[in-house]
PDB file of C-alpha atoms and ligand atoms in Angstrom:
ATOM      1  CA  MET W 143     120.086 -57.047  62.206  1.00 57.00           C
ATOM      2  CA  HIS W 144     118.712 -56.262  64.912  1.00 69.00           C
ATOM      3  CA  SER W 145     115.190 -53.526  65.174  1.00 79.00           C
ATOM      4  CA  VAL W 146     113.201 -52.260  67.594  1.00 84.00           C
ATOM      5  CA  TYR W 147     110.527 -49.974  66.583  1.00 86.00           C
ATOM      6  CA  ASP W 148     108.388 -48.745  69.241  1.00 88.00           C
ATOM      7  CA  GLY W 149     109.534 -51.223  71.870  1.00 85.00           C
ATOM      8  CA  ILE W 150     109.082 -53.840  70.002  1.00 88.00           C
ATOM      9  CA  GLU W 151     111.664 -56.084  69.136  1.00 86.00           C
ATOM     10  CA  GLU W 152     112.007 -57.765  65.638  1.00 84.00           C
ATOM     11  CA  HIS W 153     114.940 -60.808  65.598  1.00 83.00           C
ATOM     12  CA  ASP W 154     116.376 -61.822  62.862  1.00 83.00           C
ATOM     13  CA  ASN W 155     116.251 -64.835  63.526  1.00 85.00           C
ATOM     14  CA  HIS W 156     118.226 -67.610  61.217  1.00 88.00           C
ATOM     15  CA  LEU W 157     115.494 -70.262  59.899  1.00 90.00           C
ATOM     16  CA  PRO W 158     115.170 -73.664  62.083  1.00 92.00           C
ATOM     17  CA  ASN W 159     116.922 -76.180  59.284  1.00 94.00           C
ATOM     18  CA  TRP W 160     113.315 -78.693  59.109  1.00 96.00           C
ATOM     19  CA  TRP W 161     111.185 -75.507  57.675  1.00 95.00           C
ATOM     20  CA  LEU W 162     114.392 -74.862  55.663  1.00 95.00           C
ATOM     21  CA  PHE W 163     114.579 -78.780  54.869  1.00 97.00           C
ATOM     22  CA  ILE W 164     110.740 -78.991  53.941  1.00 97.00           C
ATOM     23  CA  LEU W 165     110.986 -75.489  52.021  1.00 97.00           C
ATOM     24  CA  TRP W 166     113.857 -77.104  49.188  1.00 97.00           C
ATOM     25  CA  THR W 167     112.182 -81.008  49.673  1.00 97.00           C
ATOM     26  CA  SER W 168     109.011 -79.454  48.492  1.00 97.00           C
ATOM     27  CA  ILE W 169     111.118 -76.859  46.117  1.00 97.00           C
ATOM     28  CA  ILE W 170     112.980 -80.396  44.108  1.00 97.00           C
ATOM     29  CA  PHE W 171     109.527 -82.416  44.919  1.00 97.00           C
ATOM     30  CA  SER W 172     107.519 -80.647  42.525  1.00 97.00           C
ATOM     31  CA  ALA W 173     110.412 -79.693  39.716  1.00 96.00           C
ATOM     32  CA  GLY W 174     111.011 -83.832  39.220  1.00 94.00           C
ATOM     33  CA  TYR W 175     106.999 -84.134  39.291  1.00 94.00           C
ATOM     34  CA  TRP W 176     106.821 -81.341  36.940  1.00 93.00           C
ATOM     35  CA  PHE W 177     109.743 -82.908  34.841  1.00 92.00           C
ATOM     36  CA  TRP W 178     107.793 -86.426  35.558  1.00 90.00           C
ATOM     37  CA  TYR W 179     104.287 -85.653  34.128  1.00 88.00           C
ATOM     38  CA  HIS W 180     104.129 -82.366  31.873  1.00 86.00           C
ATOM     39  CA  ILE W 181     107.572 -82.425  30.388  1.00 87.00           C
ATOM     40  CA  ALA W 182     109.379 -86.281  30.014  1.00 85.00           C
ATOM     41  CA  GLU W 183     105.818 -87.491  30.128  1.00 82.00           C
ATOM     42  CA  VAL W 184     106.881 -90.225  31.920  1.00 81.00           C
ATOM     43  CA  GLY W 185     103.663 -91.178  34.203  1.00 78.00           C
ATOM     44  CA  PRO W 186     100.648 -90.950  32.800  1.00 81.00           C
ATOM     45  CA  GLY W 187      99.191 -88.015  33.777  1.00 80.00           C
ATOM     46  CA  GLN W 188      95.211 -86.876  34.102  1.00 83.00           C
ATOM     47  CA  LEU W 189      94.724 -87.554  30.658  1.00 84.00           C
ATOM     48  CA  GLY W 190      96.957 -90.554  30.893  1.00 83.00           C
ATOM     49  CA  GLU W 191      95.160 -91.558  33.863  1.00 86.00           C
ATOM     50  CA  TYR W 192      92.273 -90.779  32.761  1.00 85.00           C
ATOM     51  CA  ALA W 193      92.592 -93.200  28.766  1.00 82.00           C
ATOM     52  CA  ALA W 194      93.658 -95.533  30.840  1.00 82.00           C
ATOM     53  CA  GLU W 195      90.532 -96.002  33.024  1.00 84.00           C
ATOM     54  CA  SER W 196      88.058 -94.919  29.444  1.00 78.00           C
ATOM     55  CA  ALA W 197      89.989 -98.527  28.128  1.00 73.00           C
ATOM     56  CA  GLU W 198      89.229-101.101  31.159  1.00 76.00           C
ATOM     57  CA  VAL W 199      85.597 -99.534  31.732  1.00 76.00           C
ATOM     58  CA  ALA W 200      85.538-100.288  27.988  1.00 67.00           C
ATOM     59  CA  LYS W 201      87.336-104.152  28.182  1.00 67.00           C
ATOM     60  CA  ARG W 202      84.922-104.492  31.307  1.00 66.00           C
ATOM     61  CA  ALA W 203      81.725-103.921  29.455  1.00 62.00           C
ATOM     62  CA  SER W 204      83.008-106.010  26.358  1.00 61.00           C
ATOM     63  CA  GLY W 205      83.689-108.912  29.064  1.00 63.00           C
ATOM     64  CA  ASN W 206      79.994-109.117  29.493  1.00 72.00           C
ATOM     65  CA  ALA W 207      78.563-108.556  26.722  1.00 81.00           C
ATOM     66  CA  PRO W 208      76.298-111.820  25.302  1.00 87.00           C
ATOM     67  CA  ALA W 209      79.395-114.172  23.478  1.00 91.00           C
ATOM     68  CA  SER W 210      78.152-114.381  19.706  1.00 92.00           C
ATOM     69  CA  ASP W 211      80.301-116.605  16.708  1.00 93.00           C
ATOM     70  CA  GLY W 212      82.320-113.481  15.541  1.00 91.00           C
ATOM     71  CA  MET W 213      83.448-112.312  19.031  1.00 92.00           C
ATOM     72  CA  LEU W 214      84.495-115.759  20.001  1.00 93.00           C
ATOM     73  CA  LEU W 215      86.510-115.846  16.564  1.00 92.00           C
ATOM     74  CA  ALA W 216      87.871-112.750  17.316  1.00 91.00           C
ATOM     75  CA  LEU W 217      89.474-113.748  20.575  1.00 91.00           C
ATOM     76  CA  ALA W 218      90.608-116.715  18.578  1.00 93.00           C
ATOM     77  CA  LYS W 219      92.692-114.139  16.948  1.00 91.00           C
ATOM     78  CA  ASP W 220      94.115-111.862  19.953  1.00 90.00           C
ATOM     79  CA  PRO W 221      97.193-112.935  22.042  1.00 90.00           C
ATOM     80  CA  ALA W 222      96.019-111.761  25.162  1.00 90.00           C
ATOM     81  CA  SER W 223      93.132-113.300  25.245  1.00 92.00           C
ATOM     82  CA  LEU W 224      94.686-117.294  23.867  1.00 94.00           C
ATOM     83  CA  GLU W 225      97.800-116.639  26.750  1.00 95.00           C
ATOM     84  CA  SER W 226      94.512-116.384  29.054  1.00 95.00           C
ATOM     85  CA  GLY W 227      92.724-118.849  27.289  1.00 96.00           C
ATOM     86  CA  LYS W 228      95.521-121.436  27.445  1.00 97.00           C
ATOM     87  CA  GLN W 229      96.620-120.936  31.117  1.00 96.00           C
ATOM     88  CA  VAL W 230      92.470-121.759  32.172  1.00 97.00           C
ATOM     89  CA  PHE W 231      92.564-124.304  30.160  1.00 97.00           C
ATOM     90  CA  GLN W 232      96.288-125.987  31.912  1.00 97.00           C
ATOM     91  CA  ALA W 233      94.132-124.908  35.037  1.00 97.00           C
ATOM     92  CA  ASN W 234      90.969-126.423  34.999  1.00 97.00           C
ATOM     93  CA  CYS W 235      90.252-128.557  31.986  1.00 97.00           C
ATOM     94  CA  ALA W 236      93.277-130.552  31.448  1.00 97.00           C
ATOM     95  CA  ALA W 237      92.549-133.342  34.318  1.00 97.00           C
ATOM     96  CA  CYS W 238      90.061-134.301  31.798  1.00 97.00           C
ATOM     97  CA  HIS W 239      90.805-133.029  28.547  1.00 98.00           C
ATOM     98  CA  GLY W 240      94.986-133.237  27.778  1.00 97.00           C
ATOM     99  CA  VAL W 241      97.306-131.400  28.332  1.00 96.00           C
ATOM    100  CA  GLN W 242      96.606-131.249  24.510  1.00 96.00           C
ATOM    101  CA  GLY W 243      93.511-131.534  24.134  1.00 97.00           C
ATOM    102  CA  GLN W 244      93.661-134.432  23.251  1.00 97.00           C
ATOM    103  CA  GLY W 245      91.496-136.484  25.466  1.00 96.00           C
ATOM    104  CA  SER W 246      91.367-138.423  28.318  1.00 95.00           C
ATOM    105  CA  ILE W 247      88.485-138.540  30.865  1.00 95.00           C
ATOM    106  CA  GLY W 248      86.732-136.143  29.118  1.00 97.00           C
ATOM    107  CA  PRO W 249      86.589-136.659  24.828  1.00 97.00           C
ATOM    108  CA  ASN W 250      89.520-135.108  22.700  1.00 97.00           C
ATOM    109  CA  LEU W 251      88.853-131.792  21.659  1.00 97.00           C
ATOM    110  CA  THR W 252      91.523-131.595  18.558  1.00 97.00           C
ATOM    111  CA  ASP W 253      89.966-133.496  15.859  1.00 95.00           C
ATOM    112  CA  ALA W 254      87.105-133.184  13.687  1.00 94.00           C
ATOM    113  CA  TYR W 255      84.507-134.674  15.685  1.00 96.00           C
ATOM    114  CA  TRP W 256      81.782-133.059  17.956  1.00 96.00           C
ATOM    115  CA  MET W 257      79.293-134.357  20.191  1.00 96.00           C
ATOM    116  CA  HIS W 258      77.130-131.129  20.755  1.00 96.00           C
ATOM    117  CA  GLY W 259      78.770-129.197  17.772  1.00 95.00           C
ATOM    118  CA  GLY W 260      81.822-127.696  16.917  1.00 95.00           C
ATOM    119  CA  GLY W 261      81.425-124.368  16.196  1.00 95.00           C
ATOM    120  CA  PRO W 262      81.990-121.741  18.106  1.00 96.00           C
ATOM    121  CA  MET W 263      78.842-120.916  20.313  1.00 97.00           C
ATOM    122  CA  ALA W 264      78.298-124.507  20.488  1.00 97.00           C
ATOM    123  CA  ILE W 265      81.575-124.516  22.008  1.00 98.00           C
ATOM    124  CA  HIS W 266      80.792-121.894  23.980  1.00 97.00           C
ATOM    125  CA  LYS W 267      77.903-122.997  25.151  1.00 97.00           C
ATOM    126  CA  VAL W 268      79.371-126.338  26.626  1.00 98.00           C
ATOM    127  CA  VAL W 269      81.802-124.852  28.274  1.00 97.00           C
ATOM    128  CA  ALA W 270      79.583-122.429  30.180  1.00 97.00           C
ATOM    129  CA  ASP W 271      76.598-124.596  31.123  1.00 96.00           C
ATOM    130  CA  GLY W 272      78.361-128.076  30.713  1.00 97.00           C
ATOM    131  CA  VAL W 273      76.604-131.156  30.727  1.00 96.00           C
ATOM    132  CA  VAL W 274      76.129-132.100  34.271  1.00 95.00           C
ATOM    133  CA  ALA W 275      74.981-135.229  33.854  1.00 96.00           C
ATOM    134  CA  LYS W 276      77.942-137.007  32.248  1.00 96.00           C
ATOM    135  CA  GLY W 277      80.450-135.538  33.929  1.00 96.00           C
ATOM    136  CA  MET W 278      81.110-131.966  32.046  1.00 97.00           C
ATOM    137  CA  PRO W 279      81.159-129.002  34.540  1.00 97.00           C
ATOM    138  CA  ALA W 280      78.967-126.189  33.642  1.00 97.00           C
ATOM    139  CA  TRP W 281      82.596-123.335  34.261  1.00 96.00           C
ATOM    140  CA  GLU W 282      80.477-119.892  33.501  1.00 94.00           C
ATOM    141  CA  ARG W 283      80.001-119.692  37.496  1.00 92.00           C
ATOM    142  CA  THR W 284      83.221-120.713  38.344  1.00 94.00           C
ATOM    143  CA  LEU W 285      85.689-119.116  35.963  1.00 94.00           C
ATOM    144  CA  GLY W 286      83.453-116.157  35.072  1.00 92.00           C
ATOM    145  CA  ALA W 287      81.963-115.001  30.829  1.00 91.00           C
ATOM    146  CA  GLU W 288      85.402-113.084  30.430  1.00 91.00           C
ATOM    147  CA  ARG W 289      87.133-117.050  31.352  1.00 94.00           C
ATOM    148  CA  VAL W 290      84.477-119.346  29.137  1.00 96.00           C
ATOM    149  CA  LYS W 291      85.120-116.727  25.763  1.00 95.00           C
ATOM    150  CA  ALA W 292      89.265-117.282  26.834  1.00 95.00           C
ATOM    151  CA  VAL W 293      89.378-120.977  27.039  1.00 97.00           C
ATOM    152  CA  THR W 294      86.320-121.158  24.210  1.00 97.00           C
ATOM    153  CA  ALA W 295      88.585-118.974  21.976  1.00 95.00           C
ATOM    154  CA  TYR W 296      91.424-121.544  23.328  1.00 97.00           C
ATOM    155  CA  LEU W 297      89.285-124.871  22.455  1.00 97.00           C
ATOM    156  CA  LEU W 298      88.533-122.569  18.569  1.00 97.00           C
ATOM    157  CA  THR W 299      92.968-123.095  18.204  1.00 97.00           C
ATOM    158  CA  LEU W 300      93.293-126.598  19.628  1.00 97.00           C
ATOM    159  CA  LYS W 301      90.474-128.026  16.898  1.00 94.00           C
ATOM    160  CA  GLY W 302      92.035-130.201  13.751  1.00 93.00           C
ATOM    161  CA  THR W 303      95.360-129.341  15.288  1.00 95.00           C
ATOM    162  CA  ASN W 304      94.175-133.674  15.864  1.00 95.00           C
ATOM    163  CA  ALA W 305      97.608-134.183  19.125  1.00 94.00           C
ATOM    164  CA  PRO W 306      99.047-137.528  19.005  1.00 93.00           C
ATOM    165  CA  GLY W 307      97.828-139.604  21.232  1.00 93.00           C
ATOM    166  CA  GLY W 308      94.400-138.430  21.009  1.00 94.00           C
ATOM    167  CA  LYS W 309      91.450-140.384  22.588  1.00 95.00           C
ATOM    168  CA  GLU W 310      89.259-142.087  19.429  1.00 94.00           C
ATOM    169  CA  PRO W 311      86.465-139.505  18.266  1.00 93.00           C
ATOM    170  CA  GLN W 312      83.654-139.054  19.293  1.00 94.00           C
ATOM    171  CA  GLY W 313      80.828-137.972  18.458  1.00 93.00           C
ATOM    172  CA  GLU W 314      79.506-136.496  14.492  1.00 92.00           C
ATOM    173  CA  PRO W 315      81.643-135.073  12.736  1.00 91.00           C
ATOM    174  CA  GLU W 316      81.702-130.932  12.765  1.00 85.00           C
ATOM    175  CA  GLN W 317      79.267-129.975   9.603  1.00 70.00           C
ATOM    176  CA  PRO W 318      81.245-126.859   7.472  1.00 64.00           C
TER     177      PRO W 318
HETATM  178  C1  LIG F 201      85.949-133.935  35.958  1.00 53.36           C
HETATM  179  C2  LIG F 201      86.620-133.723  34.062  1.00 53.36           C
HETATM  180  C3  LIG F 201      86.119-132.514  33.315  1.00 53.36           C
HETATM  181  C4  LIG F 201      86.997-130.989  33.361  1.00 53.36           C
HETATM  182  C5  LIG F 201      87.863-130.503  34.323  1.00 53.36           C
HETATM  183  C6  LIG F 201      85.728-130.663  32.052  1.00 53.36           C
HETATM  184  N1  LIG F 201      85.538-131.566  31.332  1.00 53.36           N
HETATM  185 FE1  LIG F 201      84.980-131.061  29.677  1.00 53.36          FE
HETATM  186  N2  LIG F 201      83.702-132.983  28.843  1.00 53.36           N
HETATM  187  C7  LIG F 201      84.277-133.876  30.101  1.00 53.36           C
HETATM  188  C8  LIG F 201      83.427-134.890  29.572  1.00 53.36           C
HETATM  189  C9  LIG F 201      82.698-136.397  30.706  1.00 53.36           C
HETATM  190  C10 LIG F 201      82.556-134.423  29.008  1.00 53.36           C
HETATM  191  C11 LIG F 201      81.964-134.913  27.281  1.00 53.36           C
HETATM  192  C12 LIG F 201      80.739-134.363  28.467  1.00 53.36           C
HETATM  193  C13 LIG F 201      78.891-136.454  27.283  1.00 53.36           C
HETATM  194  O1  LIG F 201      79.521-137.230  27.013  1.00 53.36           O
HETATM  195  O2  LIG F 201      78.476-135.604  27.063  1.00 53.36           O
HETATM  196  C14 LIG F 201      83.037-133.123  28.444  1.00 53.36           C
HETATM  197  C15 LIG F 201      82.635-132.787  27.205  1.00 53.36           C
HETATM  198  C16 LIG F 201      83.802-131.389  26.464  1.00 53.36           C
HETATM  199  C17 LIG F 201      83.152-130.558  25.816  1.00 53.36           C
HETATM  200  C18 LIG F 201      82.622-130.893  23.935  1.00 53.36           C
HETATM  201  C19 LIG F 201      82.890-131.693  23.486  1.00 53.36           C
HETATM  202  C20 LIG F 201      81.836-132.112  22.109  1.00 53.36           C
HETATM  203  O3  LIG F 201      82.360-133.110  21.441  1.00 53.36           O
HETATM  204  O4  LIG F 201      81.345-131.725  21.629  1.00 53.36           O
HETATM  205  C21 LIG F 201      83.785-129.466  25.583  1.00 53.36           C
HETATM  206  C22 LIG F 201      83.902-128.602  24.509  1.00 53.36           C
HETATM  207  C23 LIG F 201      84.401-129.596  26.734  1.00 53.36           C
HETATM  208  N3  LIG F 201      84.260-130.590  27.383  1.00 53.36           N
HETATM  209  C24 LIG F 201      85.340-127.927  27.306  1.00 53.36           C
HETATM  210  C25 LIG F 201      85.949-127.915  28.615  1.00 53.36           C
HETATM  211  C26 LIG F 201      86.511-126.837  29.460  1.00 53.36           C
HETATM  212  C27 LIG F 201      86.889-125.605  28.441  1.00 53.36           C
HETATM  213  C28 LIG F 201      86.775-127.406  30.390  1.00 53.36           C
HETATM  214  C29 LIG F 201      87.857-126.844  31.659  1.00 53.36           C
HETATM  215  C30 LIG F 201      87.197-124.970  31.695  1.00 53.36           C
HETATM  216  C31 LIG F 201      86.601-128.567  30.319  1.00 53.36           C
HETATM  217  N4  LIG F 201      85.792-128.638  29.916  1.00 53.36           N
HETATM  218  C32 LIG F 201      86.466-129.258  31.907  1.00 53.36           C
HETATM  219  C33 LIG F 201      84.960-133.652  31.486  1.00 53.36           C
HETATM  220  C34 LIG F 201      85.547-132.696  32.052  1.00 53.36           C
END
């Protein structure tokens, strides 16, 4: 078609391919987007993203909460925290306390004897602040509060396992 009005010509050109390409791709994209987020809900969507972010913020806030006996005992039952505590232990503590906590340069952490107390907060304090003069480093600064809690929780699960080949007891039996 080709029309002329008042000497002004209207051409009926084909739409350029690049233009059609963008048109069809956006239509296909929007259908996919709609399906992905709103129908199948494979992607998290706005509400999902919001929930994930809130959970992350809550987790960070609890990571900053001061440790307590109750919190450490709860972490000692949390598989994710124990897994992270175990990794921290293997990477930072096993060299002195043995891979199973059986002791070598540092004391046995699997027996019932403790120099600085075997309660959750007593262990947490030694790990966080160290006994620097006796060769036990302070870890809170290097590892951060969250990992110190995780490794303390992990130690609570090693306690009383009496790993084979353990170092002789040091300190006092833990008071029940
Ligand atoms: C460089 C060696 C070394 C490293 C690394 C080390 N420790 Fe120790 N640790 C010691 C020594 C030595 C002691 C004994 C301190 C004392 O005599 O008071 C000790 C004591 C402890 C105690 C107190 C035990 C008790 O009987 O009261 C705990 C708990 C402990 N370490 C946990 C850890 C954790 C957790 C890590 C890793 C994050 C770690 N240590 C890394 C050397 C080390």
